[in-house]
Amino acid sequence: MSQLAAAHQAINLGQGFPDDRGPDVVLRCAAEALLTGSNQYPSMWGLPILRQAIAAHEQRFYGLEIDWTSEVLVTSGATEALAACLLALLEPGDEVVLFQPAYDAYAPLVRRAGGTPHFVTLSPPGWRLEEADLAAAFNDKTRAVILNNPLNPAGKVFEAAELDLLARWIERYDAVAICDEVYEHIVYSGGSHVPLLARPGMATRSLKIGSAGKTFSLTGWKVGMVVGHAELLRPVAKAHQFLTFTTPPNLQAAVALGLGLPDEYFADVAREMERRRERLASGLAALGFDVLPARGTYFLNMDVRSTGFAGSDVAYCQHLIERVGVAAIPVSAFFESSPVSHLVRFCFAKQDAVIDEAIQRLTAAYR
Ligand code: PMP
């Protein structure tokens, strides 16, 4: 879609990353650390200062008591964290429960690690976890679950009751949860992020993955982290040893500083993204288009049918680029089977002028 968007000079609300610069103090810290700090291999587990900052962050936001020496691992992005967790935990034949719509890295990584994905399909607009679906998905071969919360592309934030339901099935089948929580700080008013790790019974069964790329709008840095019980994390660190071993030390130092920013910084990130969500959502709603609720992430789903378009989401995205000059992503791309094919995903983590131009183009095409 991005190639097609470039060819048609479309406004790209397809690509899932912000066009912000990231916090100045964090950028300056990285620059300073590059010039004055060590640029040799840091500890395989991550710079102590960053691991301490991650443990303090988990305590501050979720009340979790994390031992930074044995329960925190720094990775080169959340993607490496996911790969390391799967390579560490899976044996050939193990099944992994995935929820679709699913982030595109999950199924290939599960398969490459020797596992078999078992998909549970969530349905719009609520995308709720249902007991019957979990009952059908879990069995004696289930080794792990990957839960993305808040959920890309749906903008869903799972409630504590849903997490507890999932936790019961994880415990019943002696499985573990790999929790992709990269959007933990992008949760909107009225909601709050609850890590599965913080729910009863999950402390020894969950690995919580974060990404500085999302929290600080610095996606190119690829600084990720895994937090979890020492026994669960130890094999993950061994996998990490042969994947990347480490992550640039100046970026680690800067992320440590970032994680220590006052509460206000984190509240502002969510507030600013919520403002942009409203900007895009109200523009689409004014055209009579149906927009699904987005309680977290920087993605908004729109029902293609409400535009009068009769084809699939893929065909609509092509139409939107070629005829309207705006790029989105078809939500069916996040399904492996029986896709929901009437939704498209817009990324609103963009400057006001970019969002406004997209709305203007849509208005010109539909008014
Ligand atoms: N998980 C999800 C759900 C994502 O949306 C993304 C980024 N698009 C990632 C993981 C990857 O994060 P990172 O860049 O830190 O590898």
Short mmCIF file of C-alpha atoms and ligand atoms in Angstrom, two decimals:
data_model
loop_
_atom_site.label_atom_id
_atom_site.label_comp_id
_atom_site.label_asym_id
_atom_site.label_seq_id
_atom_site.Cartn_x
_atom_site.Cartn_y
_atom_site.Cartn_z
CA MET A 1 0.00 0.00 0.00
CA SER A 2 2.88 2.37 0.79
CA GLN A 3 4.41 1.78 -2.66
CA LEU A 4 1.09 2.46 -4.33
CA ALA A 5 0.61 5.50 -2.08
CA ALA A 6 4.02 6.88 -3.13
CA ALA A 7 3.27 6.29 -6.80
CA HIS A 8 0.04 8.33 -6.46
CA GLN A 9 1.41 10.91 -4.01
CA ALA A 10 -1.29 9.87 -1.58
CA ILE A 11 -1.45 11.13 1.99
CA ASN A 12 -0.14 8.09 3.84
CA LEU A 13 -2.33 7.20 6.81
CA GLY A 14 -1.50 3.57 6.15
CA GLN A 15 1.97 3.31 7.65
CA GLY A 16 1.77 2.64 11.35
CA PHE A 17 4.24 5.14 12.71
CA PRO A 18 4.19 8.70 13.98
CA ASP A 19 5.68 11.63 12.10
CA ASP A 20 6.73 13.31 15.38
CA ARG A 21 10.37 13.88 16.31
CA GLY A 22 10.25 12.39 19.81
CA PRO A 23 11.06 14.24 23.06
CA ASP A 24 13.97 16.62 22.70
CA VAL A 25 15.58 15.67 26.03
CA VAL A 26 15.65 12.03 24.98
CA LEU A 27 17.19 12.86 21.59
CA ARG A 28 19.83 15.06 23.22
CA CYS A 29 20.65 12.40 25.77
CA ALA A 30 21.24 9.89 22.95
CA ALA A 31 23.49 12.34 21.09
CA GLU A 32 25.46 13.19 24.23
CA ALA A 33 25.83 9.54 25.24
CA LEU A 34 27.10 8.69 21.76
CA LEU A 35 29.85 11.29 22.06
CA THR A 36 30.82 10.88 25.69
CA GLY A 37 29.72 7.38 26.74
CA SER A 38 30.96 3.91 25.86
CA ASN A 39 30.17 2.59 22.42
CA GLN A 40 31.32 -0.97 23.12
CA TYR A 41 29.10 -3.99 23.80
CA PRO A 42 26.95 -3.24 26.82
CA SER A 43 25.65 -5.99 29.10
CA MET A 44 23.67 -8.59 27.18
CA TRP A 45 20.70 -8.00 29.51
CA GLY A 46 20.79 -4.25 28.86
CA LEU A 47 22.47 -1.26 30.53
CA PRO A 48 21.87 -1.42 34.29
CA ILE A 49 20.56 2.15 34.22
CA LEU A 50 17.92 1.16 31.67
CA ARG A 51 16.96 -2.05 33.45
CA GLN A 52 16.55 -0.07 36.67
CA ALA A 53 14.43 2.50 34.82
CA ILE A 54 12.23 -0.25 33.35
CA ALA A 55 11.69 -1.83 36.78
CA ALA A 56 10.84 1.60 38.23
CA HIS A 57 8.42 2.21 35.35
CA GLU A 58 6.58 -1.07 36.04
CA GLN A 59 6.33 -0.11 39.72
CA ARG A 60 5.16 3.45 38.99
CA PHE A 61 2.46 2.59 36.46
CA TYR A 62 1.31 -0.88 37.50
CA GLY A 63 2.56 -1.41 41.06
CA LEU A 64 4.66 -4.39 39.92
CA GLU A 65 7.70 -5.36 41.99
CA ILE A 66 10.34 -6.28 39.42
CA ASP A 67 13.92 -7.29 40.21
CA TRP A 68 15.93 -5.37 37.61
CA THR A 69 18.86 -7.77 37.87
CA SER A 70 16.95 -10.89 36.80
CA GLU A 71 13.50 -9.88 35.55
CA VAL A 72 14.23 -7.29 32.85
CA LEU A 73 15.77 -7.84 29.42
CA VAL A 74 16.51 -5.12 26.87
CA THR A 75 16.06 -6.12 23.22
CA SER A 76 16.40 -4.55 19.80
CA GLY A 77 12.74 -3.64 19.52
CA ALA A 78 9.59 -5.48 20.49
CA THR A 79 9.94 -7.64 17.39
CA GLU A 80 13.22 -9.10 18.61
CA ALA A 81 11.62 -9.58 22.02
CA LEU A 82 8.79 -11.58 20.42
CA ALA A 83 11.24 -13.69 18.43
CA ALA A 84 13.39 -14.36 21.50
CA CYS A 85 10.36 -15.36 23.61
CA LEU A 86 9.06 -17.76 20.96
CA LEU A 87 12.46 -19.30 20.20
CA ALA A 88 13.05 -19.77 23.91
CA LEU A 89 9.69 -21.23 24.89
CA LEU A 90 8.49 -23.33 21.97
CA GLU A 91 9.34 -26.89 21.06
CA PRO A 92 8.28 -28.42 17.72
CA GLY A 93 4.61 -29.35 17.88
CA ASP A 94 3.67 -26.77 20.49
CA GLU A 95 0.58 -24.73 19.75
CA VAL A 96 0.31 -21.00 20.24
CA VAL A 97 -3.04 -19.27 20.58
CA LEU A 98 -3.16 -16.08 18.49
CA PHE A 99 -6.03 -13.64 18.29
CA GLN A 100 -6.92 -12.28 14.90
CA PRO A 101 -6.73 -9.55 13.80
CA ALA A 102 -3.08 -10.29 14.62
CA TYR A 103 0.05 -8.22 14.15
CA ASP A 104 1.75 -9.60 11.06
CA ALA A 105 4.95 -10.80 12.77
CA TYR A 106 3.28 -13.32 15.08
CA ALA A 107 2.35 -16.26 12.86
CA PRO A 108 5.64 -16.35 10.86
CA LEU A 109 7.67 -16.14 14.08
CA VAL A 110 5.61 -18.90 15.73
CA ARG A 111 6.09 -21.16 12.70
CA ARG A 112 9.82 -20.45 12.41
CA ALA A 113 10.18 -21.33 16.09
CA GLY A 114 8.58 -24.72 15.34
CA GLY A 115 5.14 -23.91 16.73
CA THR A 116 1.67 -24.07 15.21
CA PRO A 117 -0.57 -21.02 15.43
CA HIS A 118 -4.13 -21.62 16.60
CA PHE A 119 -6.23 -18.61 15.70
CA VAL A 120 -9.10 -17.23 17.71
CA THR A 121 -11.13 -14.74 15.71
CA LEU A 122 -12.33 -11.59 17.45
CA SER A 123 -15.32 -9.76 16.02
CA PRO A 124 -15.92 -6.06 15.55
CA PRO A 125 -16.95 -3.70 16.93
CA GLY A 126 -16.22 -5.01 20.46
CA TRP A 127 -13.46 -7.53 19.57
CA ARG A 128 -14.33 -9.33 22.84
CA LEU A 129 -12.59 -12.41 24.22
CA GLU A 130 -15.28 -15.08 24.56
CA GLU A 131 -15.11 -18.14 26.79
CA ALA A 132 -16.38 -20.47 24.05
CA ASP A 133 -13.63 -19.37 21.66
CA LEU A 134 -10.95 -19.95 24.29
CA ALA A 135 -12.43 -23.36 25.11
CA ALA A 136 -12.14 -24.30 21.44
CA ALA A 137 -8.58 -22.98 21.14
CA PHE A 138 -6.79 -24.40 24.19
CA ASN A 139 -5.74 -28.04 24.36
CA ASP A 140 -2.92 -30.16 25.80
CA LYS A 141 -0.52 -28.96 23.11
CA THR A 142 -1.05 -25.29 23.93
CA ARG A 143 2.22 -23.87 25.16
CA ALA A 144 1.69 -20.14 24.76
CA VAL A 145 -0.69 -17.32 23.94
CA ILE A 146 0.29 -14.05 22.31
CA LEU A 147 -1.90 -11.19 23.48
CA ASN A 148 -1.54 -7.76 21.91
CA ASN A 149 -3.06 -5.23 24.29
CA PRO A 150 -3.92 -2.50 23.29
CA LEU A 151 -4.68 -4.23 20.02
CA ASN A 152 -3.29 -3.12 16.67
CA PRO A 153 -5.17 -2.69 14.26
CA ALA A 154 -8.46 -2.65 16.20
CA GLY A 155 -7.71 0.05 18.79
CA LYS A 156 -9.19 -2.27 21.41
CA VAL A 157 -8.10 -2.19 25.07
CA PHE A 158 -8.86 -5.45 26.89
CA GLU A 159 -10.75 -5.17 30.15
CA ALA A 160 -9.63 -6.76 33.40
CA ALA A 161 -12.48 -9.30 33.21
CA GLU A 162 -11.35 -10.42 29.76
CA LEU A 163 -7.76 -10.71 30.98
CA ASP A 164 -8.89 -12.80 33.96
CA LEU A 165 -10.86 -15.09 31.67
CA LEU A 166 -7.77 -15.62 29.53
CA ALA A 167 -5.64 -16.10 32.64
CA ARG A 168 -7.88 -18.98 33.77
CA TRP A 169 -7.36 -20.82 30.49
CA ILE A 170 -3.61 -20.17 30.59
CA GLU A 171 -3.42 -21.63 34.10
CA ARG A 172 -5.67 -24.58 33.27
CA TYR A 173 -3.41 -25.66 30.42
CA ASP A 174 -0.14 -24.74 32.13
CA ALA A 175 0.67 -22.29 29.33
CA VAL A 176 2.44 -18.94 29.25
CA ALA A 177 1.43 -15.56 27.88
CA ILE A 178 3.62 -13.42 25.65
CA CYS A 179 2.08 -9.99 26.03
CA ASP A 180 2.80 -7.46 23.33
CA GLU A 181 2.00 -4.22 25.15
CA VAL A 182 3.87 -1.77 22.93
CA TYR A 183 0.90 0.65 23.02
CA GLU A 184 0.61 0.58 26.83
CA HIS A 185 0.84 4.38 27.07
CA ILE A 186 -1.50 5.07 24.19
CA VAL A 187 -4.79 4.49 25.99
CA TYR A 188 -7.54 7.11 25.90
CA SER A 189 -9.71 8.80 28.48
CA GLY A 190 -12.04 6.56 30.37
CA GLY A 191 -9.71 3.57 29.96
CA SER A 192 -6.52 2.33 31.52
CA HIS A 193 -3.94 -0.20 30.53
CA VAL A 194 -3.84 -3.35 32.66
CA PRO A 195 -0.91 -5.71 32.01
CA LEU A 196 -1.88 -9.38 32.06
CA LEU A 197 1.24 -9.85 34.20
CA ALA A 198 -0.47 -7.87 36.96
CA ARG A 199 -3.53 -10.15 37.10
CA PRO A 200 -3.90 -13.01 39.60
CA GLY A 201 -1.84 -16.09 38.80
CA MET A 202 -0.01 -14.44 35.91
CA ALA A 203 3.20 -13.26 37.63
CA THR A 204 5.03 -16.49 36.82
CA ARG A 205 3.30 -17.08 33.49
CA SER A 206 3.55 -13.80 31.60
CA LEU A 207 6.23 -11.99 29.70
CA LYS A 208 5.42 -8.32 29.14
CA ILE A 209 6.93 -6.74 26.04
CA GLY A 210 7.30 -2.99 25.58
CA SER A 211 8.81 -0.70 22.95
CA ALA A 212 10.47 2.68 23.39
CA GLY A 213 9.60 3.23 19.74
CA LYS A 214 5.92 3.60 20.61
CA THR A 215 6.21 5.27 24.00
CA PHE A 216 8.58 7.99 22.75
CA SER A 217 7.60 8.12 19.07
CA LEU A 218 11.07 6.89 18.11
CA THR A 219 10.24 3.80 16.08
CA GLY A 220 13.58 3.80 14.23
CA TRP A 221 15.49 3.24 17.45
CA LYS A 222 14.22 -0.30 17.94
CA VAL A 223 14.70 -0.42 21.69
CA GLY A 224 12.42 -3.03 23.22
CA MET A 225 12.10 -4.71 26.58
CA VAL A 226 10.79 -7.86 28.20
CA VAL A 227 9.74 -8.04 31.83
CA GLY A 228 8.89 -11.31 33.53
CA HIS A 229 9.64 -13.85 36.21
CA ALA A 230 13.35 -14.73 36.32
CA GLU A 231 12.80 -18.41 35.46
CA LEU A 232 10.68 -17.55 32.44
CA LEU A 233 13.04 -14.82 31.28
CA ARG A 234 16.32 -16.74 31.57
CA PRO A 235 15.85 -18.84 28.39
CA VAL A 236 14.58 -15.73 26.57
CA ALA A 237 17.90 -14.03 27.36
CA LYS A 238 19.73 -17.03 25.90
CA ALA A 239 17.78 -16.70 22.65
CA HIS A 240 18.46 -12.95 22.65
CA GLN A 241 22.17 -13.71 23.03
CA PHE A 242 22.29 -15.22 19.54
CA LEU A 243 19.75 -12.94 17.89
CA THR A 244 21.21 -9.50 18.54
CA PHE A 245 23.09 -9.87 21.86
CA THR A 246 22.66 -6.17 22.54
CA THR A 247 21.27 -2.79 21.52
CA PRO A 248 23.18 0.50 20.99
CA PRO A 249 24.22 1.80 24.41
CA ASN A 250 23.52 5.48 23.74
CA LEU A 251 19.94 4.69 22.77
CA GLN A 252 19.56 2.59 25.91
CA ALA A 253 20.82 5.47 28.07
CA ALA A 254 18.38 7.87 26.41
CA VAL A 255 15.43 5.50 26.86
CA ALA A 256 16.39 5.18 30.55
CA LEU A 257 16.09 8.93 30.84
CA GLY A 258 12.80 8.90 28.95
CA LEU A 259 11.23 6.28 31.19
CA GLY A 260 12.04 8.51 34.14
CA LEU A 261 10.17 11.52 32.73
CA PRO A 262 7.38 12.82 34.96
CA ASP A 263 3.85 11.34 34.79
CA GLU A 264 2.82 14.42 32.83
CA TYR A 265 4.91 13.33 29.84
CA PHE A 266 3.08 10.00 29.59
CA ALA A 267 -0.33 11.63 30.09
CA ASP A 268 0.51 14.13 27.34
CA VAL A 269 1.39 11.40 24.86
CA ALA A 270 -2.08 9.89 25.29
CA ARG A 271 -3.82 13.28 25.34
CA GLU A 272 -2.11 14.41 22.15
CA MET A 273 -2.93 11.18 20.32
CA GLU A 274 -6.53 11.37 21.54
CA ARG A 275 -6.77 14.90 20.13
CA ARG A 276 -5.58 13.61 16.76
CA ARG A 277 -7.97 10.68 16.93
CA GLU A 278 -10.82 13.15 17.40
CA ARG A 279 -9.58 15.25 14.49
CA LEU A 280 -9.64 12.31 12.10
CA ALA A 281 -12.74 10.63 13.56
CA SER A 282 -14.82 13.80 13.43
CA GLY A 283 -13.70 14.48 9.86
CA LEU A 284 -14.76 10.98 8.79
CA ALA A 285 -18.00 11.13 10.77
CA ALA A 286 -18.87 14.48 9.14
CA LEU A 287 -18.78 12.69 5.80
CA GLY A 288 -21.25 10.14 7.15
CA PHE A 289 -18.68 7.34 7.48
CA ASP A 290 -18.88 4.82 10.33
CA VAL A 291 -15.86 4.89 12.58
CA LEU A 292 -15.36 2.12 15.15
CA PRO A 293 -14.45 2.98 18.74
CA ALA A 294 -10.67 3.29 19.30
CA ARG A 295 -9.77 3.19 22.98
CA GLY A 296 -6.04 2.69 22.51
CA THR A 297 -3.21 2.56 19.89
CA TYR A 298 -2.98 5.24 17.19
CA PHE A 299 -5.26 3.44 14.79
CA LEU A 300 -8.84 4.04 13.76
CA ASN A 301 -11.01 1.58 11.85
CA MET A 302 -13.63 2.71 9.36
CA ASP A 303 -16.45 0.63 7.89
CA VAL A 304 -15.99 0.67 4.11
CA ARG A 305 -19.67 -0.09 3.56
CA SER A 306 -20.65 3.25 5.06
CA THR A 307 -18.89 5.01 2.15
CA GLY A 308 -21.17 3.31 -0.35
CA PHE A 309 -18.31 1.17 -1.70
CA ALA A 310 -19.45 -2.34 -2.58
CA GLY A 311 -16.10 -4.16 -2.83
CA SER A 312 -13.63 -5.55 -0.29
CA ASP A 313 -11.38 -3.58 2.04
CA VAL A 314 -8.42 -4.33 -0.26
CA ALA A 315 -10.25 -2.98 -3.29
CA TYR A 316 -11.35 0.04 -1.25
CA CYS A 317 -7.78 0.83 -0.21
CA GLN A 318 -6.70 0.73 -3.85
CA HIS A 319 -9.62 2.95 -4.80
CA LEU A 320 -8.79 5.34 -1.95
CA ILE A 321 -5.18 5.74 -3.08
CA GLU A 322 -5.86 5.97 -6.80
CA ARG A 323 -9.03 8.06 -6.80
CA VAL A 324 -8.94 10.00 -3.53
CA GLY A 325 -5.22 10.28 -2.80
CA VAL A 326 -5.32 8.84 0.73
CA ALA A 327 -3.71 5.58 1.89
CA ALA A 328 -5.12 3.21 4.52
CA ILE A 329 -4.51 -0.45 5.32
CA PRO A 330 -7.09 -3.21 4.77
CA VAL A 331 -7.87 -4.85 8.12
CA SER A 332 -8.22 -8.24 6.37
CA ALA A 333 -4.41 -8.19 6.09
CA PHE A 334 -4.34 -8.95 9.82
CA PHE A 335 -6.31 -12.18 9.40
CA GLU A 336 -5.06 -15.55 8.25
CA SER A 337 -8.47 -17.10 7.73
CA SER A 338 -12.10 -15.94 7.46
CA PRO A 339 -11.10 -12.31 7.44
CA VAL A 340 -13.21 -9.37 8.43
CA SER A 341 -13.11 -7.59 5.06
CA HIS A 342 -15.18 -4.45 5.51
CA LEU A 343 -12.78 -2.39 7.64
CA VAL A 344 -9.81 -0.20 6.82
CA ARG A 345 -7.25 1.10 9.30
CA PHE A 346 -6.06 4.70 9.39
CA CYS A 347 -3.02 5.76 11.44
CA PHE A 348 -3.68 9.15 13.02
CA ALA A 349 -0.26 9.66 14.65
CA LYS A 350 0.37 12.38 12.08
CA GLN A 351 0.70 16.16 12.05
CA ASP A 352 -2.58 18.11 11.98
CA ALA A 353 -1.81 19.37 8.46
CA VAL A 354 -1.50 15.77 7.22
CA ILE A 355 -4.78 14.69 8.82
CA ASP A 356 -6.50 17.83 7.51
CA GLU A 357 -5.25 17.24 3.99
CA ALA A 358 -6.55 13.67 4.09
CA ILE A 359 -9.97 14.90 5.23
CA GLN A 360 -9.97 17.58 2.54
CA ARG A 361 -9.26 15.02 -0.15
CA LEU A 362 -11.99 12.75 1.16
CA THR A 363 -14.41 15.68 1.33
CA ALA A 364 -13.61 16.67 -2.26
CA ALA A 365 -14.23 13.08 -3.40
CA TYR A 366 -17.41 12.44 -1.43
CA ARG A 367 -19.22 15.78 -1.27
N1 PMP B 1 3.89 -5.16 18.06
C1 PMP B 1 2.94 -4.38 17.54
C2 PMP B 1 1.52 -4.69 17.85
C3 PMP B 1 3.27 -3.30 16.71
O1 PMP B 1 2.30 -2.54 16.19
C4 PMP B 1 4.62 -3.06 16.43
C5 PMP B 1 5.07 -1.91 15.55
N2 PMP B 1 4.29 -1.65 14.45
C6 PMP B 1 5.59 -3.89 16.99
C7 PMP B 1 5.20 -4.94 17.80
C8 PMP B 1 7.06 -3.71 16.69
O2 PMP B 1 7.70 -2.93 17.62
P1 PMP B 1 9.27 -2.63 17.47
O3 PMP B 1 9.44 -1.58 16.42
O4 PMP B 1 9.70 -2.14 18.83
O5 PMP B 1 9.93 -3.90 17.07
#
